[in-house]
Coordinates of C-alpha atoms and ligand atoms in Angstrom, one line a residue:
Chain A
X34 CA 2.1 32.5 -28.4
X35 CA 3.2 29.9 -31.0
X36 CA 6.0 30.3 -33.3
X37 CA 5.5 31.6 -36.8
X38 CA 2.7 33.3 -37.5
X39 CA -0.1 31.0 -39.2
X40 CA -0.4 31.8 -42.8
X41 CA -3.3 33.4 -44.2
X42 CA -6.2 31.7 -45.7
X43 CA -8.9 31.9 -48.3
X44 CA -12.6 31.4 -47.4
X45 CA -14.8 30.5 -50.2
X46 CA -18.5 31.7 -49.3
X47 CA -20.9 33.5 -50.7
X48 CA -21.6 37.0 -50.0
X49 CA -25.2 39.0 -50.9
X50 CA -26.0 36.5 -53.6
X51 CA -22.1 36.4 -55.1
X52 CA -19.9 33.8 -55.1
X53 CA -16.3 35.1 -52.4
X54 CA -13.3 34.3 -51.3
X55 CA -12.6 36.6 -48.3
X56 CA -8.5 36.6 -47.8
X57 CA -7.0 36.4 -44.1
X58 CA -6.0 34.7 -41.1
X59 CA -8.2 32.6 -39.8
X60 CA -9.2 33.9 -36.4
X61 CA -10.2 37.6 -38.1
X62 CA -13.5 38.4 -37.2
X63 CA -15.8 38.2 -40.1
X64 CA -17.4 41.9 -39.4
X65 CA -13.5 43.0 -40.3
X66 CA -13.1 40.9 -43.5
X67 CA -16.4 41.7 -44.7
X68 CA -16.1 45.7 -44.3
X69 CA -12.5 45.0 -46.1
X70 CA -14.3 43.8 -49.3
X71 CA -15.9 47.4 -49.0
X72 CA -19.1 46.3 -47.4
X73 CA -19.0 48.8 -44.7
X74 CA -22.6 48.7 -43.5
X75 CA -22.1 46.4 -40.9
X76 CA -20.9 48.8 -38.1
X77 CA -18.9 47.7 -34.6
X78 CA -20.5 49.1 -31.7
X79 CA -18.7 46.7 -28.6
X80 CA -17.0 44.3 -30.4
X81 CA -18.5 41.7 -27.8
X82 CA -21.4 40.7 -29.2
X83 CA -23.6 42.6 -26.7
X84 CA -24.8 45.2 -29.4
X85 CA -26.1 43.4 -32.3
X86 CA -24.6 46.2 -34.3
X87 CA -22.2 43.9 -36.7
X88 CA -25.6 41.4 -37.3
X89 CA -25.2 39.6 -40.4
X90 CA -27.0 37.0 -41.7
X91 CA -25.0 33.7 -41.7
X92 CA -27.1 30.7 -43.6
X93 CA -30.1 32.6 -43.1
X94 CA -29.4 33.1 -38.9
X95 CA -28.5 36.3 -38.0
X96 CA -25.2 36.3 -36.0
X97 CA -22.9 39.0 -34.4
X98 CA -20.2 39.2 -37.0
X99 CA -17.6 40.6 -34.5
X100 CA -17.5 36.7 -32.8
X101 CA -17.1 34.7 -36.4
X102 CA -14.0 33.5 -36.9
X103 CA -13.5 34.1 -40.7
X104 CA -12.1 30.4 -40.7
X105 CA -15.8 29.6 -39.7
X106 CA -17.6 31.6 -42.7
X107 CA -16.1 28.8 -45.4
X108 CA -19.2 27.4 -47.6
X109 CA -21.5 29.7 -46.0
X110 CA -24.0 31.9 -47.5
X111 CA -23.6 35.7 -46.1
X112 CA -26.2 38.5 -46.1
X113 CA -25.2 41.9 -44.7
X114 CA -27.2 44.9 -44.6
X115 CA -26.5 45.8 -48.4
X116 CA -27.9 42.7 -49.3
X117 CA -31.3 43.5 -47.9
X118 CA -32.5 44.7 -50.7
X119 CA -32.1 42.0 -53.4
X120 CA -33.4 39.5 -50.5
X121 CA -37.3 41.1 -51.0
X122 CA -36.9 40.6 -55.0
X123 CA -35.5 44.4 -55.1
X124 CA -33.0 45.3 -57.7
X125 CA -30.4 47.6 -56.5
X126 CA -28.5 48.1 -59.4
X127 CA -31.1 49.5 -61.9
X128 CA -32.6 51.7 -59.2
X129 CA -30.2 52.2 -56.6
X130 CA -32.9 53.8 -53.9
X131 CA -34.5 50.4 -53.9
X132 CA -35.2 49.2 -50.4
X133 CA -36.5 46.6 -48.6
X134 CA -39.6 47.2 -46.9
X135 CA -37.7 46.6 -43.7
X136 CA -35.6 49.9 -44.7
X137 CA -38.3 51.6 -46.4
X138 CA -40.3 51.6 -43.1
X139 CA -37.4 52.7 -41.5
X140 CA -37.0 55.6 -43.1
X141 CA -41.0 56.6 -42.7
X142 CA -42.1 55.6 -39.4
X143 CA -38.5 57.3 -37.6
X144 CA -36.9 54.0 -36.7
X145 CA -33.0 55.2 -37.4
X146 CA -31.6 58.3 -35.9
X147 CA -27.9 58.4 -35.7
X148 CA -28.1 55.3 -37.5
X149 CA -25.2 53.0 -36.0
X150 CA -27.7 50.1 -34.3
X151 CA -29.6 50.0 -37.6
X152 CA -27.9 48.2 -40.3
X153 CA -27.7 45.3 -37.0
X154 CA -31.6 46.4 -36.5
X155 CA -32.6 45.8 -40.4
X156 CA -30.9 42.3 -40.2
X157 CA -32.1 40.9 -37.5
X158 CA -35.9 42.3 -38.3
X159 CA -35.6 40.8 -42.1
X160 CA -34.7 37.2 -40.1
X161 CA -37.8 37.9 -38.2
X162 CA -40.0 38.4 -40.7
X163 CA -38.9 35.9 -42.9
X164 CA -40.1 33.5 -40.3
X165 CA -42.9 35.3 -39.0
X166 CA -45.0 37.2 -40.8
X167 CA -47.4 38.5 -38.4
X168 CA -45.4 38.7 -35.4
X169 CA -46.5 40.3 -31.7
X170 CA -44.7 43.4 -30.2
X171 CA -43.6 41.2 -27.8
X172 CA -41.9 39.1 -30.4
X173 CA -40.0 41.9 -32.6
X174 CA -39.2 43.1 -28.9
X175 CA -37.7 39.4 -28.3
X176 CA -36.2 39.0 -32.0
X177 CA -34.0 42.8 -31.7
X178 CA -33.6 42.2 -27.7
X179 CA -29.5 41.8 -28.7
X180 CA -30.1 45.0 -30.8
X181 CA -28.8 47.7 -28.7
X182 CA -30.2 51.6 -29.8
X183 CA -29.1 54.3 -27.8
X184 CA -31.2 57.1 -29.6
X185 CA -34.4 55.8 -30.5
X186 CA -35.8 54.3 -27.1
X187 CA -37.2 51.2 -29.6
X188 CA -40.7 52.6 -29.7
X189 CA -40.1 53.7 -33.5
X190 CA -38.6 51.2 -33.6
X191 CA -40.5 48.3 -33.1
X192 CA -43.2 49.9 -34.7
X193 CA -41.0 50.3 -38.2
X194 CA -40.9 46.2 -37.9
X195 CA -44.9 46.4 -37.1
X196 CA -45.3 48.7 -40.0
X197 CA -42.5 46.7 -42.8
X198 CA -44.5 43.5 -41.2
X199 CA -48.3 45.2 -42.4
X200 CA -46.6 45.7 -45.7
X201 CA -45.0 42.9 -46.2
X202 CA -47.9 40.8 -46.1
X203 CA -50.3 43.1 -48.0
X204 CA -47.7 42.9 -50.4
X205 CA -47.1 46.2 -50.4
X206 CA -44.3 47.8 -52.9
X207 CA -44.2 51.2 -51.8
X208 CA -40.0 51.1 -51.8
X209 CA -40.1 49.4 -55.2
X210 CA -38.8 51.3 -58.7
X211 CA -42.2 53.0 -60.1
X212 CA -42.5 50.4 -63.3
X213 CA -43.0 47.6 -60.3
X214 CA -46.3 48.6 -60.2
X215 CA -48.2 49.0 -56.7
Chain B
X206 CA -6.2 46.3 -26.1
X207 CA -8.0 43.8 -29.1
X208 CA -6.1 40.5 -29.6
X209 CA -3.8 40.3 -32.9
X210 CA -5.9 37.7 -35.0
X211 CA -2.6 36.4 -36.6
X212 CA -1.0 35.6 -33.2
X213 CA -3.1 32.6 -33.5
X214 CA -4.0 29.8 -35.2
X215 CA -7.3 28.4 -35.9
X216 CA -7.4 25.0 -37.8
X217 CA -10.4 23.0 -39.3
X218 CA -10.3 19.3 -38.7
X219 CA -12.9 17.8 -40.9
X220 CA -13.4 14.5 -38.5
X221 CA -13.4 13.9 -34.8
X222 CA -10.8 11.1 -35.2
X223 CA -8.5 13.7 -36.5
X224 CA -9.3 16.4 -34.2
X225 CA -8.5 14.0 -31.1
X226 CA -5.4 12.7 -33.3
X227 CA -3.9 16.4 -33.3
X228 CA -5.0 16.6 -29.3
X229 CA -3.1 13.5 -28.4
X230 CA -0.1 14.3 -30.6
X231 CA 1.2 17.9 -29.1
X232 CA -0.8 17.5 -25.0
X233 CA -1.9 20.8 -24.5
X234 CA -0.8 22.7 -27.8
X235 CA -4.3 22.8 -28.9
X236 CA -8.2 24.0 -27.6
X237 CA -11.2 23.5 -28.7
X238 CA -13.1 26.4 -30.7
X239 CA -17.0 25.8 -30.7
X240 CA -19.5 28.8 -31.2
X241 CA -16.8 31.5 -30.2
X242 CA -18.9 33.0 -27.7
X243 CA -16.7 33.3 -24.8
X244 CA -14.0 32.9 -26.9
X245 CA -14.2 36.0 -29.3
X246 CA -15.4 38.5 -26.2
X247 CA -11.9 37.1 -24.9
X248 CA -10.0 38.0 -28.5
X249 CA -11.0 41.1 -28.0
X250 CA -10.1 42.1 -24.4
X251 CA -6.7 41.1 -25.5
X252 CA -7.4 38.4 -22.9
X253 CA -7.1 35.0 -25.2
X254 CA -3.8 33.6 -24.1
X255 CA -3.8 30.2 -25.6
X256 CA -2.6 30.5 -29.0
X257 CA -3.7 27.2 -30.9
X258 CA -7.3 26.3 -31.6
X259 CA -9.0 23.3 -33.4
X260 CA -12.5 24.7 -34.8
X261 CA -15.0 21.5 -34.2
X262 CA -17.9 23.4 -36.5
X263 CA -17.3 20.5 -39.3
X264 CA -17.0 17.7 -37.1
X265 CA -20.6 16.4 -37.0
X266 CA -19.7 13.4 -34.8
X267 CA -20.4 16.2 -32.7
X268 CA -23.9 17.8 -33.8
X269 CA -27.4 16.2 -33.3
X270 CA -30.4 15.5 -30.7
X271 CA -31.3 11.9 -30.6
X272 CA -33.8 10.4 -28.7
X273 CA -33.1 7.0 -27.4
X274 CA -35.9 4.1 -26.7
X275 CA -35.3 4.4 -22.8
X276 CA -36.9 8.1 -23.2
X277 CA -33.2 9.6 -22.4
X278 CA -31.9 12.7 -24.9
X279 CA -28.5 12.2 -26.3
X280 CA -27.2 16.0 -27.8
X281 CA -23.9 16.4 -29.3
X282 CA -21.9 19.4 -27.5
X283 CA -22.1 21.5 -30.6
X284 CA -25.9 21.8 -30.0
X285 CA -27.0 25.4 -29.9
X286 CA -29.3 27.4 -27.9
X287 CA -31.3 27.7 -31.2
X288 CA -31.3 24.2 -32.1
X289 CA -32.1 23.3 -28.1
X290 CA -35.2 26.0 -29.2
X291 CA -36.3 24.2 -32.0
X292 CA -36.8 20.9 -31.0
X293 CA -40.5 21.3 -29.3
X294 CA -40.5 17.5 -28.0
X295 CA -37.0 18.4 -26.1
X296 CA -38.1 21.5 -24.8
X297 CA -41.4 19.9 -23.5
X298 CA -39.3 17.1 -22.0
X299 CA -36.7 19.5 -20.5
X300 CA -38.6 22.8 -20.2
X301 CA -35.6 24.2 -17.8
X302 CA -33.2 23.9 -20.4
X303 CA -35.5 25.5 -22.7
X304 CA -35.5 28.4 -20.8
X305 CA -32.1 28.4 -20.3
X306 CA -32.1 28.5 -24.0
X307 CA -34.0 31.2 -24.6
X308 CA -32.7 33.4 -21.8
X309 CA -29.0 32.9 -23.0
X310 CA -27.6 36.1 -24.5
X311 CA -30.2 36.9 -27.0
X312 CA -31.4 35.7 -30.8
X313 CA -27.6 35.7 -32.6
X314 CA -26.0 34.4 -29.5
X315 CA -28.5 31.5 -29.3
X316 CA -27.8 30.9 -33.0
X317 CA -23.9 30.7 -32.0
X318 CA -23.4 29.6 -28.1
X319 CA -22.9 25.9 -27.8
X320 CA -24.3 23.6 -24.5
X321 CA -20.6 22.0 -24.7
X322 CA -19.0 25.5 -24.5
X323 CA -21.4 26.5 -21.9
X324 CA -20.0 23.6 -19.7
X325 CA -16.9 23.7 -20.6
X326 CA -16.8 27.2 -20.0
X327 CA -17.1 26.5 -16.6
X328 CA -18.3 29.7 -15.5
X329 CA -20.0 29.9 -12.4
X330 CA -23.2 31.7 -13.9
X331 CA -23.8 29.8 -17.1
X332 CA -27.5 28.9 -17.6
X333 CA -27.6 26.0 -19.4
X334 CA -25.5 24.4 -16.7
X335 CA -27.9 24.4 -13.8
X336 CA -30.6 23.2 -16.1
X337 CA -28.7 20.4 -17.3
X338 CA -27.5 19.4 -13.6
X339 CA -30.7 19.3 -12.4
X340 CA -31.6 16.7 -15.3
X341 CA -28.9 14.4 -13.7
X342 CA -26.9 15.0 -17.6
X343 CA -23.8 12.4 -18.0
X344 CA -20.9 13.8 -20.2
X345 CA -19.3 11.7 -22.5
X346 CA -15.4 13.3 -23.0
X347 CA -13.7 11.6 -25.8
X348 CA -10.3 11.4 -26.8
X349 CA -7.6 9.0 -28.6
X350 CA -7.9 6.8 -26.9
X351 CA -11.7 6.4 -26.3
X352 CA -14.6 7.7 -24.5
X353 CA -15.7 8.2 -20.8
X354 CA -19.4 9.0 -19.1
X355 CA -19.0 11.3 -16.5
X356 CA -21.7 12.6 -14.4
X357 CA -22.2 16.4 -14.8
X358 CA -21.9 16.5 -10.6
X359 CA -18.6 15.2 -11.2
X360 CA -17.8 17.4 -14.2
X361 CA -17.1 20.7 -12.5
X362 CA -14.7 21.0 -9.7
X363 CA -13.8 24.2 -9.0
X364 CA -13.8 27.9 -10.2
X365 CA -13.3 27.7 -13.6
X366 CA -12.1 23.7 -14.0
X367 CA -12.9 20.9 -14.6
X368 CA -12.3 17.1 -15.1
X369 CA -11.4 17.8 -19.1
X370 CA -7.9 16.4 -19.9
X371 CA -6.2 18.3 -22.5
X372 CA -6.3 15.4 -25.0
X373 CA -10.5 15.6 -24.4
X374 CA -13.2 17.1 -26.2
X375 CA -17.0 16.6 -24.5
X376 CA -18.7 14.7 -27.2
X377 CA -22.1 14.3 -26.3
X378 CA -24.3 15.0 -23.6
X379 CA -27.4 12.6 -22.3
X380 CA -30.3 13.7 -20.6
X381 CA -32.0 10.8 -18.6
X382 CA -36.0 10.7 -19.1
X383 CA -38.1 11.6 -15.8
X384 CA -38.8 8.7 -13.2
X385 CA -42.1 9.9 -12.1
X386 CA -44.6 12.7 -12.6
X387 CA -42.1 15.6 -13.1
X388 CA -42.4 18.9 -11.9
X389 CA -39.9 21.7 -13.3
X390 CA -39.0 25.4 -12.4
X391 CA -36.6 27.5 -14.1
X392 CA -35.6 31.4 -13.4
X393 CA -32.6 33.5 -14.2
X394 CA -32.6 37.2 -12.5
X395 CA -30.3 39.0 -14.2
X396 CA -30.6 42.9 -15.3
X397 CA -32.5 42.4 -17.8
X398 CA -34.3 39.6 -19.8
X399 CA -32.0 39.1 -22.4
X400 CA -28.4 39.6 -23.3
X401 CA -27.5 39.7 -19.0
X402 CA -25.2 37.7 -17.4
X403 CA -27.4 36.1 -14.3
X404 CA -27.1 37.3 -10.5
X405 CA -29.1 34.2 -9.4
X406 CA -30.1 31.2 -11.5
X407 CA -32.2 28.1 -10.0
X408 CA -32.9 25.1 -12.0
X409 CA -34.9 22.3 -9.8
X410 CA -37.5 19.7 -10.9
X411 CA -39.2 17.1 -8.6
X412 CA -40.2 13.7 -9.5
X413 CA -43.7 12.6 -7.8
X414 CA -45.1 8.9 -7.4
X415 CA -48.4 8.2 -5.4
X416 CA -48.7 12.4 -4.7
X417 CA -45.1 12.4 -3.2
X418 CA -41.3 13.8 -4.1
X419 CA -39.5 10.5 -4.3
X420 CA -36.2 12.6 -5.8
X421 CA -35.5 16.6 -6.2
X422 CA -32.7 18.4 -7.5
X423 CA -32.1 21.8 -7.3
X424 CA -29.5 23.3 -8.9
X425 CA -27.8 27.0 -8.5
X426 CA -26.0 29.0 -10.6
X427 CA -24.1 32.2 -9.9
X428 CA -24.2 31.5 -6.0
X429 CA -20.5 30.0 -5.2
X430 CA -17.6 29.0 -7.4
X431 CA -18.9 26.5 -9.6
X432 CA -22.7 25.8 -10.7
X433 CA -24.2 23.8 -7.4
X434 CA -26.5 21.3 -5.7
X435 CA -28.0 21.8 -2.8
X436 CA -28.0 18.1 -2.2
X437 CA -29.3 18.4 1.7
X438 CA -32.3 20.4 0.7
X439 CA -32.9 17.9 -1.7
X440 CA -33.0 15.3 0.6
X441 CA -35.2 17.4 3.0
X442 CA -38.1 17.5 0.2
X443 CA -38.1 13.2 -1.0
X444 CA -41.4 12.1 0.7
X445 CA -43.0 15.2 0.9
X446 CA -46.7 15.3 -0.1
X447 CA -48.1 18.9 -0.9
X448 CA -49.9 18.7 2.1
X449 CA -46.5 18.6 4.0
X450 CA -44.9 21.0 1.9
X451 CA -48.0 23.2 2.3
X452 CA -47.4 23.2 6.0
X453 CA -45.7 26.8 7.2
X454 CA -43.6 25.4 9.3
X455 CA -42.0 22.9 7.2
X456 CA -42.0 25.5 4.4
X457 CA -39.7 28.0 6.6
X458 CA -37.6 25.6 7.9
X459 CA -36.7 24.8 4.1
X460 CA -36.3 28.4 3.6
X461 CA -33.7 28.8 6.1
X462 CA -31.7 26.0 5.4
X463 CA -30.7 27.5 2.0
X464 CA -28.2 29.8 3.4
X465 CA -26.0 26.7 4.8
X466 CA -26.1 25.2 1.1
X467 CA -25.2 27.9 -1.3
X468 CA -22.2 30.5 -0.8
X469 CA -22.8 33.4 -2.8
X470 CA -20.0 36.6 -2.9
X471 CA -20.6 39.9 -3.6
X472 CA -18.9 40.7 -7.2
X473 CA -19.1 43.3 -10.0
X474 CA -22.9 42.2 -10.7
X475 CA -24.0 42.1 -7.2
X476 CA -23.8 41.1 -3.5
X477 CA -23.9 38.5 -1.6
X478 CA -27.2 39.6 0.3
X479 CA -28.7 40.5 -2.7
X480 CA -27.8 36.5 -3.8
X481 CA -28.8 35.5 -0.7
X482 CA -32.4 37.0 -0.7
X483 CA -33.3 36.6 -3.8
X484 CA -32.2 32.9 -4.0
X485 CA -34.1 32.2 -1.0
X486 CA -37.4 33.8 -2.9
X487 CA -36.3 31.8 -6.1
X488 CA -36.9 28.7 -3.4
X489 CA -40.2 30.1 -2.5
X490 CA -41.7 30.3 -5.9
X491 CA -40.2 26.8 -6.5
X492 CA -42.0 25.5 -3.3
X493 CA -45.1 27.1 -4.5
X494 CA -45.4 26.1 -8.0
X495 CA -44.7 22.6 -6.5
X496 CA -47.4 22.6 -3.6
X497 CA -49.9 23.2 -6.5
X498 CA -48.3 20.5 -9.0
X499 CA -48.6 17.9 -6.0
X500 CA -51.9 19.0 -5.3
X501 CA -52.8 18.6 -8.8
X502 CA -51.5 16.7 -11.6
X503 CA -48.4 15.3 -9.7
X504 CA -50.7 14.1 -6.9
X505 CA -52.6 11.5 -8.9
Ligands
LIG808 C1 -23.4 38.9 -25.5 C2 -23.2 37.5 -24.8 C3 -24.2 37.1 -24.0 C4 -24.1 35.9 -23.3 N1 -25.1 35.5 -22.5 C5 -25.0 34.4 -21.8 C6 -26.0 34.0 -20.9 O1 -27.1 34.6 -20.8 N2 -25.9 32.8 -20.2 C7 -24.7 32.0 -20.4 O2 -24.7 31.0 -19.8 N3 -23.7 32.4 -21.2 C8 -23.8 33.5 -21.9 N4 -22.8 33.9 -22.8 C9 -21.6 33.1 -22.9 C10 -21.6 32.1 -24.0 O3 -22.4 32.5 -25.1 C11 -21.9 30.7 -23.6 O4 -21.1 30.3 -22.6 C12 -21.8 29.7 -24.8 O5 -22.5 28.5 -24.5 C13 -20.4 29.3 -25.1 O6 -20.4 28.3 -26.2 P1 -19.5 28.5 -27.5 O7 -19.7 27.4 -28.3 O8 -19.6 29.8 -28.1 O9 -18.0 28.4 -26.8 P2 -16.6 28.8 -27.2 O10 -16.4 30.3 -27.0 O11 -16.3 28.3 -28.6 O12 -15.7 28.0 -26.2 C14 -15.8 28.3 -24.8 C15 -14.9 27.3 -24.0 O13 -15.3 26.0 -24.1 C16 -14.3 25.2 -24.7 N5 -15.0 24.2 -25.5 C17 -16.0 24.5 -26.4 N6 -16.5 23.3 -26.9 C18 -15.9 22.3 -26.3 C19 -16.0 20.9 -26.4 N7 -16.9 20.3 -27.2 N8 -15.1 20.1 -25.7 C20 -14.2 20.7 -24.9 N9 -14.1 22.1 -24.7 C21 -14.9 22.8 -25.5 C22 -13.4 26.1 -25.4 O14 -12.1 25.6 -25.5 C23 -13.5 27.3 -24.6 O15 -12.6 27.2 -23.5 C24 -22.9 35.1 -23.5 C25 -21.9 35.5 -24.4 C26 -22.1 36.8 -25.0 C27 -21.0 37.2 -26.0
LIG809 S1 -20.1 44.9 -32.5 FE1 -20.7 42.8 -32.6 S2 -22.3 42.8 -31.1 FE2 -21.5 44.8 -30.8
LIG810 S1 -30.3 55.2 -33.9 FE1 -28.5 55.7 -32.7 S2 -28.1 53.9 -31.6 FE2 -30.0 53.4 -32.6

């Protein structure tokens, strides 16, 4: 180890639509600095990017947070699992139970049960769809196949992906605030 | 035990210039920090010992797929699996490391894992690494004081090393275009599809004039201490029409002259039989798909 301890730096980037600046030493993992600021849905499962639990969106890719360097988040644009919501036009602060169909299809079809893979899940589903709208089981299979669940077998899964993808592109606004209109 | 982030340092040089300046200036102070791939998994097993890093994310000297007149690919070593994915011309041009590509780790991992950490890496069982070999890749290492082409074969040279000085980053890599009608196979067995490490790899692709192998490669990953050639095989299939290699005979005295050419251990994801056997069916389905490329396309 090198002699003093590197000082600590800021990272400008923005976070769920807001402009950030995440404070610490550069070789933090992102997943730590971004459930410091509060954001604590992006859970740790291994910590060795095996379980896809700590995805995050980084410039639109989804990426296991627990192998960013925060150095590496400067000037990027961040979406974590509370972000979801505002990403499909929702408004989370004038109806706080405003989900994403991702989440909203979640919750009906059974795809979380002790919930830890899901917030990594959501992500990397909402990446999915927001580059294929119609995709195959073998493709959402492909898309969460760094996704680990222990609970659900990914039957419920997959089809809560199938499901939020049928209701995206009908347009559907079932998790919407009841003045949206459906 | 988890790594203390602040024991180290991680600094952003915006240019390469300055990057190899701060190489050159304090030999061996400083390593390179791509993706973070291996290097994070390491953070965290409280294994990273090296202290100092240079992150090359800004430097975009070292990002980019060109493709050059002469048909050859030129990538810088901060390509990812997921840019490798999204280039369809590449991928039809090098379908191996395509696969490689989408075989490696899974969707975030693509979007993160660089070819030039893969390499430099140096681990025995990277994928992109027999897949590049067998495309006869050339390295370009830069440092201060300029650049050097090296050719992959001569790249790795042991378990876990490799010709890298300290004061060198790998630049860019360049894939030669096909001389002749080119036949590819790729396969990776590994636990599972995605996010495994691989037990067996084999990257090979033949190059066919006038309905024969004028020049082979086939390259092994995971089967001895460093990503290998089977360079006698090789030369045992230049010539061979896919009436020859269609011939039992031949074909079993090609099987069993695998074993002299590859040296796999037993370890904690499998055994050397295991290796041994299922490398030698990884040559069968290579010598298979082949017989019916020669016979078909490749023969005319
Ligand atoms: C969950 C998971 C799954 C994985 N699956 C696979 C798999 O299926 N197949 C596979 O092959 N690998 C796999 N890996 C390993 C890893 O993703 C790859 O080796 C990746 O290509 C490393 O690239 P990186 O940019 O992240 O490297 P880093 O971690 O940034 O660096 C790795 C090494 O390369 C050096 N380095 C990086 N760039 C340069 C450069 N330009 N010049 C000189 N030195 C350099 C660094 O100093 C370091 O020693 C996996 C990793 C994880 C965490
Ligand atoms: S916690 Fe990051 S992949 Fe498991
Ligand atoms: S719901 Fe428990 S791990 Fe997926």
């Amino acid at each position: 180890m090198s002699g003093a301890f590197p000082v600590k730096c800021t990272v400008k980037c923005t976070v769920n639509g807001a402009a950030q600046e995440l404070q610490g030493h550069p070789m933090e993992r992102l997943l730590d600095s971004l459930r410091d600021t509060g954001l604590t849905g992006t859970k740790e499962g291994c910590g060795e990017g095996e379980c896809g639990a700590c995805t995050i969106l980084m410039d639109g890719e989804p990426v296991n947070s627990c192998l960013v360097p925060l150095a590496q988040a400067e000037g990027a644009e961040l979406c974590t699992v509370e972000g979801l919501p505002a990403r499909a036009g929702r408004k989370v602060s004038e109806d706080r139970a405003a989900l994403h169909p991702v989440q909203a299809c979640f919750v009906s079809e059974g795809g979380a049960q002790c919930g830890i893979c899901t917030p990594g899940m959501l992500v990397a589903a909402t990446a999915l769809l927001e580059r294929n709208a119609e995709p195959t089981d073998a493709e959402v299979r492909e898309a969460l196949a760094g996704n680990l669940c222990r609970c659900t077998g990914y039957m419920k899964i997959v089809n809560s992906v199938m499901a939020a993808a049928r209701e995206m592109r009908a347009g559907g606004n079932r998790a919407a605030p009841p003045e949206a209109g459906r | 035990m988890r790594g203390n982030a602040p024991q180290y340092r991680l600094e952003t040089p915006r240019t390469l210039a300055d990057a190899l300046a701060k190489l050159r200036a304090e030999p061996g102070r400083w390593r390179a920090f791509a993706g973070g791939t291996d290097l994070m998994v390491l953070l965290e097993a409280g294994q990273l010992k090296h202290a100092d890093y240079l992150s090359l994310h800004r430097i975009d000297e070292l990002k980019g797929l060109v493709r050059e007149p002469s048909g050859a690919w030129v990538l810088g070593a901060l390509t990812t699996y997921a840019e490798v994915l999204e280039h369809p011309e590449l991928a039809r041009t090098f379908p191996n490391l395509a696969a490689a590509a989408r075989e490696t780790g899974a969707w975030a991992i693509q979007n993160r894992g660089t070819l030039g950490g893969n390499l430099a890496n140096a681990s025995p069982a990277a994928d992109s690494v027999p897949a590049l070999l067998a495309y006869d890749a050339e390295l370009e290492l830069r440092s201060a004081s300029g650049a050097r082409w090296v050719p992959h074969a001569q790249f790795h040279t042991g378990y876990k090393t490799t010709v890298l000085k300290p004061d060198e980053l790998i630049a860019r890599i360049r894939l030669p275009a096909a001389g002749g009608n080119r036949f590819h196979f790729f396969r990776k067995v590994g636990t599972r599809r995605f996010q495994s490490i691989s037990k067996v790899c084999l990257a090979a692709r033949a190059d066919l004039r006038g309905g024969r192998v004028i020049d082979a490669r086939l390259a092994w990953g995971a089967v001895g201490p460093v990503t290998l050639r089977s360079a006698h095989l090789e030369r045992s299939l230049a010539g061979l029409s896919a009436a020859d290699l269609g011939d039992a005979k031949r074909r079993s005295a090609l099987l069993s002259a695998l074993a002299a050419e590859i040296t796999p251990q037993s370890d904690v994801r499998s055994t050397r039989a295991y290796r041994l056997k299922v490398s030698e069916n990884l040559l069968g389905e290579f010598l298979d798909g082949l017989v019916a490329f020669a016979a078909g396309k490749g023969g005319a």
